[in-house]
Short mmCIF file of C-alpha atoms and ligand atoms in Angstrom, two decimals:
data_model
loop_
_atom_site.label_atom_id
_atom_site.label_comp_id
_atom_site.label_asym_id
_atom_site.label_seq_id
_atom_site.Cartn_x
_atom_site.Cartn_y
_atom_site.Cartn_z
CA UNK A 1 0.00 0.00 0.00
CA UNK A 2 2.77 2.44 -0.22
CA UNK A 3 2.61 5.31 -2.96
CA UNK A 4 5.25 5.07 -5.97
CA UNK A 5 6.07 8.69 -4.20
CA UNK A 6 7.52 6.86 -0.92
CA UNK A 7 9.58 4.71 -2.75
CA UNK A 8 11.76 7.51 -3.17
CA UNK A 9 14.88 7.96 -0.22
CA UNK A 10 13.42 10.47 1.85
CA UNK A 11 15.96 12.81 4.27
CA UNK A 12 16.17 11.66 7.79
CA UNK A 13 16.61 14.00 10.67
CA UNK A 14 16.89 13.58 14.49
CA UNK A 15 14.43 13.72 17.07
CA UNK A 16 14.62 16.86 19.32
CA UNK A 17 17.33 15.66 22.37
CA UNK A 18 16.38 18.93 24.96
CA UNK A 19 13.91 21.82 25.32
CA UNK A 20 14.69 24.44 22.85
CA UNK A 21 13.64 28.62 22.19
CA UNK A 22 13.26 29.51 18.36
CA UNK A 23 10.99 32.34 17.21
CA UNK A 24 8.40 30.45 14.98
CA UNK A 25 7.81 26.52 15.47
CA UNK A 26 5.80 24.73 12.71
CA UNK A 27 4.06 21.79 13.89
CA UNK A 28 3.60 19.31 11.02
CA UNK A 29 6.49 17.58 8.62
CA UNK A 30 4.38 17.07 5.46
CA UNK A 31 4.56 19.35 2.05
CA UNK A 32 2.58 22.73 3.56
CA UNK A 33 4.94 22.40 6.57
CA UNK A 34 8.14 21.95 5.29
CA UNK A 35 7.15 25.20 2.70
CA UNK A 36 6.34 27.74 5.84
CA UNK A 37 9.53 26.27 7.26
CA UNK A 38 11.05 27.06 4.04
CA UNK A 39 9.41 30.39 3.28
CA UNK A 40 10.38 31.87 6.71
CA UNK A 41 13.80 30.31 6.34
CA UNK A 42 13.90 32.47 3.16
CA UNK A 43 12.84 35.65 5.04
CA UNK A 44 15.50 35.55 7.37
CA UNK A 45 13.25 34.19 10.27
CA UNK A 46 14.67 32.00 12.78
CA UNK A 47 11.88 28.38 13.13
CA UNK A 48 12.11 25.00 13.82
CA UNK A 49 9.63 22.08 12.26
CA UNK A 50 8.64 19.44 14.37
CA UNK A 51 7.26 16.30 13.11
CA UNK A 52 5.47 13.12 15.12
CA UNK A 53 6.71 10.33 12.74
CA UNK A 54 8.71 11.08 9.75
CA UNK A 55 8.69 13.86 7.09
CA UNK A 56 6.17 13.08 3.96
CA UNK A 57 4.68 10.46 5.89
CA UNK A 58 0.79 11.71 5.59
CA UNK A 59 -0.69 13.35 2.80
CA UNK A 60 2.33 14.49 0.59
CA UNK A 61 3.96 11.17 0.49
CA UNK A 62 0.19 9.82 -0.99
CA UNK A 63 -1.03 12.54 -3.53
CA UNK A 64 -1.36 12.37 -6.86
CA UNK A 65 1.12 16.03 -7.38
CA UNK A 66 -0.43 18.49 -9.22
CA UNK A 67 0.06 21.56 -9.41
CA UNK A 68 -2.85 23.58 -11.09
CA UNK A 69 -5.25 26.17 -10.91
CA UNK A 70 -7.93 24.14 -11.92
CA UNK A 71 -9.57 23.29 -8.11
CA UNK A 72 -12.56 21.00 -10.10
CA UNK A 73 -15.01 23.67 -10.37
CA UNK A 74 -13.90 26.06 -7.76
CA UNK A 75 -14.53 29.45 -9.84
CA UNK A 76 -18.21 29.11 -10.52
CA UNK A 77 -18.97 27.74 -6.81
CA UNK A 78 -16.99 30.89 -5.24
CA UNK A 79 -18.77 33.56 -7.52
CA UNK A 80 -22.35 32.05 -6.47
CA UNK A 81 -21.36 31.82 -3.00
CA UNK A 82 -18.91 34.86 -2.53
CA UNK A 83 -19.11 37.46 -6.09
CA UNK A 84 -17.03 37.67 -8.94
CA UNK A 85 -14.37 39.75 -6.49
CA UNK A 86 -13.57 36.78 -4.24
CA UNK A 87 -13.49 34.37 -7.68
CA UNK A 88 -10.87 36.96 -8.97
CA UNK A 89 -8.39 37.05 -5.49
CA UNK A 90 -8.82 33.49 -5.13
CA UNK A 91 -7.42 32.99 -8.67
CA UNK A 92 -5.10 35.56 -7.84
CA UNK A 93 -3.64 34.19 -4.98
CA UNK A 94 -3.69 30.38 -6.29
CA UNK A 95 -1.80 32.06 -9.58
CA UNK A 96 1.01 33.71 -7.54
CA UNK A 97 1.42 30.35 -5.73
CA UNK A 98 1.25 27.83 -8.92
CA UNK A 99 3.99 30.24 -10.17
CA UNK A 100 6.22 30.00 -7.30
CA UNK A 101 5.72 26.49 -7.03
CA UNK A 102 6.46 25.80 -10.52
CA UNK A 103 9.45 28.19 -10.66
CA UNK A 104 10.99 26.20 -7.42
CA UNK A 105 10.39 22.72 -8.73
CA UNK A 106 10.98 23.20 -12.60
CA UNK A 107 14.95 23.80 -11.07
CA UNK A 108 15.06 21.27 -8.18
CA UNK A 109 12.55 18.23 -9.63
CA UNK A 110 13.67 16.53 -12.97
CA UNK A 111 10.27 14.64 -12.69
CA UNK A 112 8.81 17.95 -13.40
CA UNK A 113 6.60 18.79 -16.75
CA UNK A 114 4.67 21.25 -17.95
CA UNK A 115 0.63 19.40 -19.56
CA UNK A 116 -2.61 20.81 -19.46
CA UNK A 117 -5.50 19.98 -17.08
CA UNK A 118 -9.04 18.97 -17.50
CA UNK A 119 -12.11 18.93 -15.47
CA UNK A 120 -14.90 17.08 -16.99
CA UNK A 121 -18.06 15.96 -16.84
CA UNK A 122 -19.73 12.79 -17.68
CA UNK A 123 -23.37 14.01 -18.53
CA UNK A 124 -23.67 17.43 -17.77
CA UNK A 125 -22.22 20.23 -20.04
CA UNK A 126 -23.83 22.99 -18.34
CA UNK A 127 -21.68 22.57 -15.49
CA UNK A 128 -18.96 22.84 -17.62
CA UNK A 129 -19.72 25.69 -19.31
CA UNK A 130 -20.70 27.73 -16.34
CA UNK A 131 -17.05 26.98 -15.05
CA UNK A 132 -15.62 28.52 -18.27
CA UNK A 133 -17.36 31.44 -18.25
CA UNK A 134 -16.65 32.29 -15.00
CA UNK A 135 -13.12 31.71 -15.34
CA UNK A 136 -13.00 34.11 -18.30
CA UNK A 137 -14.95 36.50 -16.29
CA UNK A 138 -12.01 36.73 -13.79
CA UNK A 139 -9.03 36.54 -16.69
CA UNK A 140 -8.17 33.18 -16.82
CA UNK A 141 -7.60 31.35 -19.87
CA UNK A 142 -9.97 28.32 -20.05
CA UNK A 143 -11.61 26.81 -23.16
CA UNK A 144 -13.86 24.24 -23.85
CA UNK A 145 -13.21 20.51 -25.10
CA UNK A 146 -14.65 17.28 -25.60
CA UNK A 147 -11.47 15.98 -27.37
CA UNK A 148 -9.52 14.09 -24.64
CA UNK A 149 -7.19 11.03 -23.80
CA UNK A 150 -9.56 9.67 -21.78
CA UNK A 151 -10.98 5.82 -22.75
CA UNK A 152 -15.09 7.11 -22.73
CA UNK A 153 -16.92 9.91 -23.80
CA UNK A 154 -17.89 13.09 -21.76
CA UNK A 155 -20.44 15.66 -22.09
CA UNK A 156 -17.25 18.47 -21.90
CA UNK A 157 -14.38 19.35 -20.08
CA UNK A 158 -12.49 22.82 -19.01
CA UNK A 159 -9.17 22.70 -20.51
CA UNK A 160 -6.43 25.26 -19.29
CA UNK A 161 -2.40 24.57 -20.66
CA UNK A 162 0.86 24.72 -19.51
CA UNK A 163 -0.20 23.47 -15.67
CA UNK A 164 2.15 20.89 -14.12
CA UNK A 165 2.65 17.72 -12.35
CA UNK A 166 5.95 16.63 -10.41
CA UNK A 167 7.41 14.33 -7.78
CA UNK A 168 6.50 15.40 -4.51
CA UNK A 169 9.04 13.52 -2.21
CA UNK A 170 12.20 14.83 -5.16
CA UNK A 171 10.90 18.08 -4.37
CA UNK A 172 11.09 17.99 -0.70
CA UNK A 173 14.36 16.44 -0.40
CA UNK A 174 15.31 19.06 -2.33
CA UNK A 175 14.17 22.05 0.01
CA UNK A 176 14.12 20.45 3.22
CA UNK A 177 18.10 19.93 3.58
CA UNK A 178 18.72 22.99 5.53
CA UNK A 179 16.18 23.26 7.37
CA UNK A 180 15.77 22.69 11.57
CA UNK A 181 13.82 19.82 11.70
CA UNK A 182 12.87 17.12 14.39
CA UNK A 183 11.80 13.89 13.61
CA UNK A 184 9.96 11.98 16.26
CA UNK A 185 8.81 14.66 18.48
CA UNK A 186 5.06 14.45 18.80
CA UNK A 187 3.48 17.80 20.38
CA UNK A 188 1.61 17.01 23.37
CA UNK A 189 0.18 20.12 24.56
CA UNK A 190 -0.26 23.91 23.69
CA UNK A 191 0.65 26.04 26.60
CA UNK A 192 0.26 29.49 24.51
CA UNK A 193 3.82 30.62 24.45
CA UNK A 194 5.19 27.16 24.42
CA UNK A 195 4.49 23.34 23.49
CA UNK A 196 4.91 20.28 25.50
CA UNK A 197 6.69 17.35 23.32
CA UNK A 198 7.51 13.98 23.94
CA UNK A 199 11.01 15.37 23.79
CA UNK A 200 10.58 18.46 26.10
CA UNK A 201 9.81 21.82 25.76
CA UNK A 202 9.22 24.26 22.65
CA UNK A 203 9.36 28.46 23.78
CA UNK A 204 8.08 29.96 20.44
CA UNK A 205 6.75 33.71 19.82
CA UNK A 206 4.31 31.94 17.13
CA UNK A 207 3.22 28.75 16.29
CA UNK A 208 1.70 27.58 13.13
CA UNK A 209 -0.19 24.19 12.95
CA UNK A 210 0.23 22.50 9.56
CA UNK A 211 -0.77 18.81 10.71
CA UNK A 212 -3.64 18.17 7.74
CA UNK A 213 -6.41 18.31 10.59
CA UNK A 214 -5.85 21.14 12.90
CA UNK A 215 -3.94 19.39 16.18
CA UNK A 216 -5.86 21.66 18.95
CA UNK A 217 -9.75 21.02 19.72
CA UNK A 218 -10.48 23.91 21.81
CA UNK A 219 -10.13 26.96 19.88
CA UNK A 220 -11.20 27.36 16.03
CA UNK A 221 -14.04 24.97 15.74
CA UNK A 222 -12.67 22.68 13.44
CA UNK A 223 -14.48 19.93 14.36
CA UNK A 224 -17.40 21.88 13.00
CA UNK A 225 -16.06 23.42 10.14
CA UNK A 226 -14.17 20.42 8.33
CA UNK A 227 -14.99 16.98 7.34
CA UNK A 228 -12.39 14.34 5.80
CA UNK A 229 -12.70 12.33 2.29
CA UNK A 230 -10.71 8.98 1.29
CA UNK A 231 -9.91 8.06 -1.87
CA UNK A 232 -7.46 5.55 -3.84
CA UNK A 233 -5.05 5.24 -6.15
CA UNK A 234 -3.96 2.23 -8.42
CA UNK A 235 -0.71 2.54 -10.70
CA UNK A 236 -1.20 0.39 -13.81
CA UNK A 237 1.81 -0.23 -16.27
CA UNK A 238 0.82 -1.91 -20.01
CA UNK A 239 -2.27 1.30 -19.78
CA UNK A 240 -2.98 3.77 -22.68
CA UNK A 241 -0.19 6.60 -22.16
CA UNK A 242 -1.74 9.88 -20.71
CA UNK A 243 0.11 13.32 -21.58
CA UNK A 244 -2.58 15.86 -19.77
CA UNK A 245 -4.10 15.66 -15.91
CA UNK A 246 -7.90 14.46 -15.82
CA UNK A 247 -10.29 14.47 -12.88
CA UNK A 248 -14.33 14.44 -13.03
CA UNK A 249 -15.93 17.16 -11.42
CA UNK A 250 -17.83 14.89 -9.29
CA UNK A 251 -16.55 14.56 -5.96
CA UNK A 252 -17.02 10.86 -6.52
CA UNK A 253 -15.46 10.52 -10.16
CA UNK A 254 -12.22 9.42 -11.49
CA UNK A 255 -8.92 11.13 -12.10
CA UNK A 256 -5.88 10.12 -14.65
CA UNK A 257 -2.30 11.43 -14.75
CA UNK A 258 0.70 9.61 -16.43
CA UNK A 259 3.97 8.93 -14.44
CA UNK A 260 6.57 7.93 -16.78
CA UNK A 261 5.36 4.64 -18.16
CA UNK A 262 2.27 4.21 -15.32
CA UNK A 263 -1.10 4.96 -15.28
CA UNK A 264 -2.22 6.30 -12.10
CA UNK A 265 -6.17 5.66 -11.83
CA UNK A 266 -7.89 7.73 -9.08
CA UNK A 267 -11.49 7.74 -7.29
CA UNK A 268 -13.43 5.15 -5.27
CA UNK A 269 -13.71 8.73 -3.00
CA UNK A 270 -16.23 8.54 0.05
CA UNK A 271 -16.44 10.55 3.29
CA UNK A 272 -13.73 8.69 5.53
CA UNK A 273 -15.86 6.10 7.55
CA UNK A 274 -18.66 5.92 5.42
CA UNK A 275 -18.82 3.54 2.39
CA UNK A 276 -17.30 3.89 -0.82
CA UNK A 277 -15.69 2.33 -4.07
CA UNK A 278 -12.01 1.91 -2.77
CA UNK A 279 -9.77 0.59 -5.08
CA UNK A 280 -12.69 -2.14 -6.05
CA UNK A 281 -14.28 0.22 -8.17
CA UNK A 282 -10.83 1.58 -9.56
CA UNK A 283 -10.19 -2.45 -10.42
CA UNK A 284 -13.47 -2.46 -12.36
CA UNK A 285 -12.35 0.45 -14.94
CA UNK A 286 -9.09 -0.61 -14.92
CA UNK A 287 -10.26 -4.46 -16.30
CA UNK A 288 -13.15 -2.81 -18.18
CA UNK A 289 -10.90 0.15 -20.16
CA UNK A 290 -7.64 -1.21 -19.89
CA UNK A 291 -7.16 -5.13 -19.90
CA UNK A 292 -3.65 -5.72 -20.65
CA UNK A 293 -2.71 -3.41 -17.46
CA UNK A 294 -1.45 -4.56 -14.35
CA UNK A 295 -1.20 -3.19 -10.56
CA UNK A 296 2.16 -2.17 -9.72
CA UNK A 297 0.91 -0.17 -6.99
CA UNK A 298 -2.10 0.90 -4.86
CA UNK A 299 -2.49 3.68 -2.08
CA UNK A 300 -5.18 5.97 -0.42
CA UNK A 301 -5.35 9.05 0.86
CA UNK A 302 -7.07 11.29 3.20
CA UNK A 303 -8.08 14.90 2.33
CA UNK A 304 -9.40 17.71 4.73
CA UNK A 305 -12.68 19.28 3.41
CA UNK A 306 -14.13 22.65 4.45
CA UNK A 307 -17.49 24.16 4.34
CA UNK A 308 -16.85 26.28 1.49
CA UNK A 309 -14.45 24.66 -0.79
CA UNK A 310 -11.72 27.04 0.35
CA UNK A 311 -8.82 26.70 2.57
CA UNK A 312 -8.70 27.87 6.06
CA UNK A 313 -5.15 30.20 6.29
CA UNK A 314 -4.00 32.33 8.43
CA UNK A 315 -5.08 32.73 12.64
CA UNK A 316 -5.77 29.71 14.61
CA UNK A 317 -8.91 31.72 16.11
CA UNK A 318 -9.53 35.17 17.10
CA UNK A 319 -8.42 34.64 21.08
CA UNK A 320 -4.83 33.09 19.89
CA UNK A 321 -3.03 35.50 17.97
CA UNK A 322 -0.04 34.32 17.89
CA UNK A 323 -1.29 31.02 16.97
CA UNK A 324 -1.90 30.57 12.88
CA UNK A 325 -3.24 27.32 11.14
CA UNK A 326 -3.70 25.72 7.16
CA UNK A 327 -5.74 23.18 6.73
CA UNK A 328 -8.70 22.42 4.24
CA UNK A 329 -7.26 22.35 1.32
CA UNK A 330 -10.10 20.34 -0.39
CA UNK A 331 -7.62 18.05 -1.83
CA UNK A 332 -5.61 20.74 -3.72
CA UNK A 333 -2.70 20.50 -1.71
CA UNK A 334 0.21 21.55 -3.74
CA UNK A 335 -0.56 25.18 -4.78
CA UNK A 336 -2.30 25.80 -1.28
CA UNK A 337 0.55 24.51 0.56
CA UNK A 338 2.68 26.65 -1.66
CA UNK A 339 -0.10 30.08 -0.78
CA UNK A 340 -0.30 29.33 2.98
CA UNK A 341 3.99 29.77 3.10
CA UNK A 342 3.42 33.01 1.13
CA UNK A 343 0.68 34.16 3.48
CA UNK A 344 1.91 32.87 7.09
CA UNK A 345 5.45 34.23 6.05
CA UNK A 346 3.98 37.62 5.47
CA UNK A 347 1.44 37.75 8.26
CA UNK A 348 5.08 36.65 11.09
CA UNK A 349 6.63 39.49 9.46
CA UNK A 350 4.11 42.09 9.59
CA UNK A 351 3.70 42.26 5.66
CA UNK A 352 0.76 43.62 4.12
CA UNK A 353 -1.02 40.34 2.31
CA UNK A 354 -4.14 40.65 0.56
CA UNK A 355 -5.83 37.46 0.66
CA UNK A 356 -5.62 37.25 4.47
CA UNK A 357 -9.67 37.81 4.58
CA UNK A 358 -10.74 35.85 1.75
CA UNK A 359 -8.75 32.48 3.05
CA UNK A 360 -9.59 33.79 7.30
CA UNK A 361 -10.29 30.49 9.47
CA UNK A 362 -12.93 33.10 11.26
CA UNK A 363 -15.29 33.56 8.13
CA UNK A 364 -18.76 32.38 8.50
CA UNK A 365 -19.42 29.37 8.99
CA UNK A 366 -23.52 29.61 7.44
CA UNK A 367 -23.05 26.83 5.17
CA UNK A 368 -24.92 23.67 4.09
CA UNK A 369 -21.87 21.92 5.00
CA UNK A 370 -22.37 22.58 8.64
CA UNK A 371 -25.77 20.95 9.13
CA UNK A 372 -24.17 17.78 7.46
CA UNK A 373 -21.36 17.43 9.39
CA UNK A 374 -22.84 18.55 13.02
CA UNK A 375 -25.64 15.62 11.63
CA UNK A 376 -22.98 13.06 11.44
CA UNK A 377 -21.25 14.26 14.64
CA UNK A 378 -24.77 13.90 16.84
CA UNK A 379 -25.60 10.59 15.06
CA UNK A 380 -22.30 8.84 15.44
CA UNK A 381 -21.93 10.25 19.16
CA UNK A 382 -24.77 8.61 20.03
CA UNK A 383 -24.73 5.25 18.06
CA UNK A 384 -24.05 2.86 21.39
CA UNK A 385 -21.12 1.03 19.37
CA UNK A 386 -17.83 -0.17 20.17
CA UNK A 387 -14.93 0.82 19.89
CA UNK A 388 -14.61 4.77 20.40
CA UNK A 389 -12.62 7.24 18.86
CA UNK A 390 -10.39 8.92 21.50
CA UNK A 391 -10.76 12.26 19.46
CA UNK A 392 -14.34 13.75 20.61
CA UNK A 393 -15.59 9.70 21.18
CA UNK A 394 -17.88 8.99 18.23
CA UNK A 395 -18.36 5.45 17.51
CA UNK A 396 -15.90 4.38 14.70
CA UNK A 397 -16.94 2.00 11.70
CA UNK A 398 -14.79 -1.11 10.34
CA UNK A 399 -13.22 -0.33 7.19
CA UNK A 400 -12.78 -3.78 5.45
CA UNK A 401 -11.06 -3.17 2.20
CA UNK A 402 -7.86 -1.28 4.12
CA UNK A 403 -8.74 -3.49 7.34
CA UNK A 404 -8.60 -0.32 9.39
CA UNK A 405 -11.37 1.27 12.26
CA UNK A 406 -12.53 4.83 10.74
CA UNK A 407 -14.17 7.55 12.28
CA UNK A 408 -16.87 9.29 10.37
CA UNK A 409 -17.33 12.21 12.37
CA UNK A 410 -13.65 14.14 11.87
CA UNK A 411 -11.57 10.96 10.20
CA UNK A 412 -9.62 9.91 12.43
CA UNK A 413 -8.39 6.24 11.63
CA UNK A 414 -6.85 3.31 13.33
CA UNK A 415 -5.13 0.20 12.59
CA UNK A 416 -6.41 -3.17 13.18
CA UNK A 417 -4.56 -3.40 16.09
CA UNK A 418 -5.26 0.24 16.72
CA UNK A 419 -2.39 2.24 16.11
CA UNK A 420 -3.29 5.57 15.03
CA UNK A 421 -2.76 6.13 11.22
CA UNK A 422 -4.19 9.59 10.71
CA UNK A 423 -5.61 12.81 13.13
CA UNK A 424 -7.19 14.58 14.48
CA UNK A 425 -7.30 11.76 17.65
CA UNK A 426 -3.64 12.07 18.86
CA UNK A 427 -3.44 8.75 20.55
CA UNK A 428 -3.58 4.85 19.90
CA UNK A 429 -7.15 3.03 20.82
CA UNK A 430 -7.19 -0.23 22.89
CA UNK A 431 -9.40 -2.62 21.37
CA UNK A 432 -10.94 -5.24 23.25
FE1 FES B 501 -13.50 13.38 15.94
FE2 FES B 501 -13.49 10.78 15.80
S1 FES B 501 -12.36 12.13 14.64
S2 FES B 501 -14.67 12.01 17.11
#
């Protein structure tokens, strides 16, 4: 189950060995992490990453790396819910990061490339359409297509060039290098001005929390404000060759990107702890569209969902402010990632940033989302089932096809045995 991303060497670093002052501390060792560390590194701003396990070892090590604007149909949904204004600085901002990111890894990652991207649709050109025209309302270059690589036909697709797709782990082993980083030093505790680990003591002027789900439950709310999806990747060699990155705008649909001479087929996507197609449903297109392929690989992966499509960057919550947070990202890690550096760097050093209200953890919270996910919480908290989830103690379902014991309320996921494999619980489970 381990990602053709992980099978790259990744950079090792020590645990912390005593209690230690720095001026920013950035909790969290996967791809958004590592880019604050690297960002305020950059700026001539003394910080220090800590990381529970090892670098890479959540999300980054597991996506599928790309690096686009295209955020499935993020442009139309933001000028119904927010204006044409907000569509225009969340391009904006997503632009200035794709460019940075690109300019950084085009120099550091020789798995880098320059193809175009596509969001389709299966049966509904509408959909399609209105994402067009609102991206050409706000200046960015989209156009429609139903010409693609993909082995079925589609009612349309939004097409915008020259995006990108690279090698996360390459990348990171690339930045990371000199960089103060722990290994193995789990944060225990938030004392405001400092952090219990398992190692000792961190004294920090700010903190930012960069551990997918947000690591502290009682400020921010984001138990309330974020949900988590699954979904799975196979990596077929012997498939057709793909050139350009595909995903469905259906949360549930399928994505395709090439790496080298693999396929990798994504989808089977569900709310974590709720049921889904895993990588059954990705074996049933794979044997119906491409029958001379075979697995060389499978993974999954866990994504942070908010109640607006839009990531949460910038303060923790309005009584901790020297406390910031990014999460959410919806699963469009890479340029967000790349935007929350740029912002958190600029907000520690007293720069003027722009998007700081658009992306604010604090913005309303008045969403449909919110009624679905407080749903789940009340109905799983008080389904009498065994075992518990340590987090906020919903009851957590059995998750046969990965053979793991899933939460449904905020995602949090345990072994068979009942290790913890992602957050927000911070701690193993006993099971009976
Ligand atoms: Fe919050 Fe389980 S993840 S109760």
């Amino acid at each position: 189950m381990n990602s053709i991303w992980n099978s790259a060497q990744k950079l090792k670093f020590d645990e912390m060995g005593a209690d230690i002052k720095t001026d920013v501390l950035i909790i969290g060792g996967g791809m958004c992490g590592i880019l604050c560390a690297y960002m305020l590194n950059d700026a001539g701003v003394d910080c220090v990453l800590v990381e529970a396990s090892e670098i890479c070892s959540g999300t980054t090590g597991k996506t599928t790396a790309k690096i686009t604007l295209q955020h499935g149909l993020i442009y139309s949904k933001i000028i119904d819910k927010y204006g044409t204004d907000a569509a225009q600085l969340y391009y904006h901002s997503q632009r200035s990061a794709f460019d940075k990111m690109c300019a950084l890894a085009s120099k550091i990652d020789d798995d880098f490339n320059w193809c175009d991207s596509f969001v389709y649709s299966l049966n509904d050109r509408t959909v399609i359409e209105r994402e067009i025209g609102a991206m050409q309302k706000i200046g960015c270059d989209a156009t429609f297509t139903r010409k693609t690589e993909l082995p079925f036909d589609i009612a349309g697709a939004v097409k915008v060039k020259n995006q990108a797709q690279f090698h996360p782990i390459k990348f990171i082993n690339a930045i990371a290098s000199n960089l103060k980083i722990y290994e193995n030093t789990k944060v225990l505790e938030f004392g405001g001005n400092y952090v219990k680990t398992n190692r000792g003591k961190i004294y920090a002027k700010k903190i930012i929390v960069a551990t997918h789900f947000p690591l502290f439950n009682k400020h921010g709310a984001y138990f309330a404000k974020m949900y988590q999806h699954r979904s799975y990747v196979l990596a077929l060699k012997n498939a057709q060759k793909i050139s350009g990155m595909y995903v469905d705008e259906d949360k549930k649909g399928l994505s395709f990107r090439g790496y080298n001479n693999l396929l990798l087929l994504g989808g089977g996507s569900h709310r974590t702890g709720k049921k889904g197609g895993n990588w059954q449903e990705l074996k049933i297109v794979a044997d119906k569209y491409y029958p001379h392929a075979h697995e060389v690989a499978k993974w999954a992966t866990q994504d942070c969902m908010t109640l607006d499509d839009m990531p949460y960057i910038g303060r923790y919550s309005k009584t901790t402010p020297n406390l910031y947070v990014a999460t959410g990202f919806n699963k469009w890690g890479m340029t967000s990632s790349m935007l929350s550096a740029m912002m958190l760097r600029d907000m520690i050093c007293e720069r003027e940033n722009e998007y700081t209200k658009l992306y604010s953890p604090s913005r309303s919270v008045l969403h449909m989302q919110l009624a679905i996910n407080l749903f789940e919480t009340t109905k799983n908290l008080f389904t009498f089932t065994k075992p518990r989830c340590p987090h906020l103690g919903c009851a957590l379902k059995y998750n046969k096809q990965e053979r793991s014991w899933d939460c449904p309320c905020h995602g949090s996921r345990f072994d068979s045995d009942g290790k913890l494999l992602d957050n927000p619980a911070t701690d193993d489970i006993v099971l009976d």
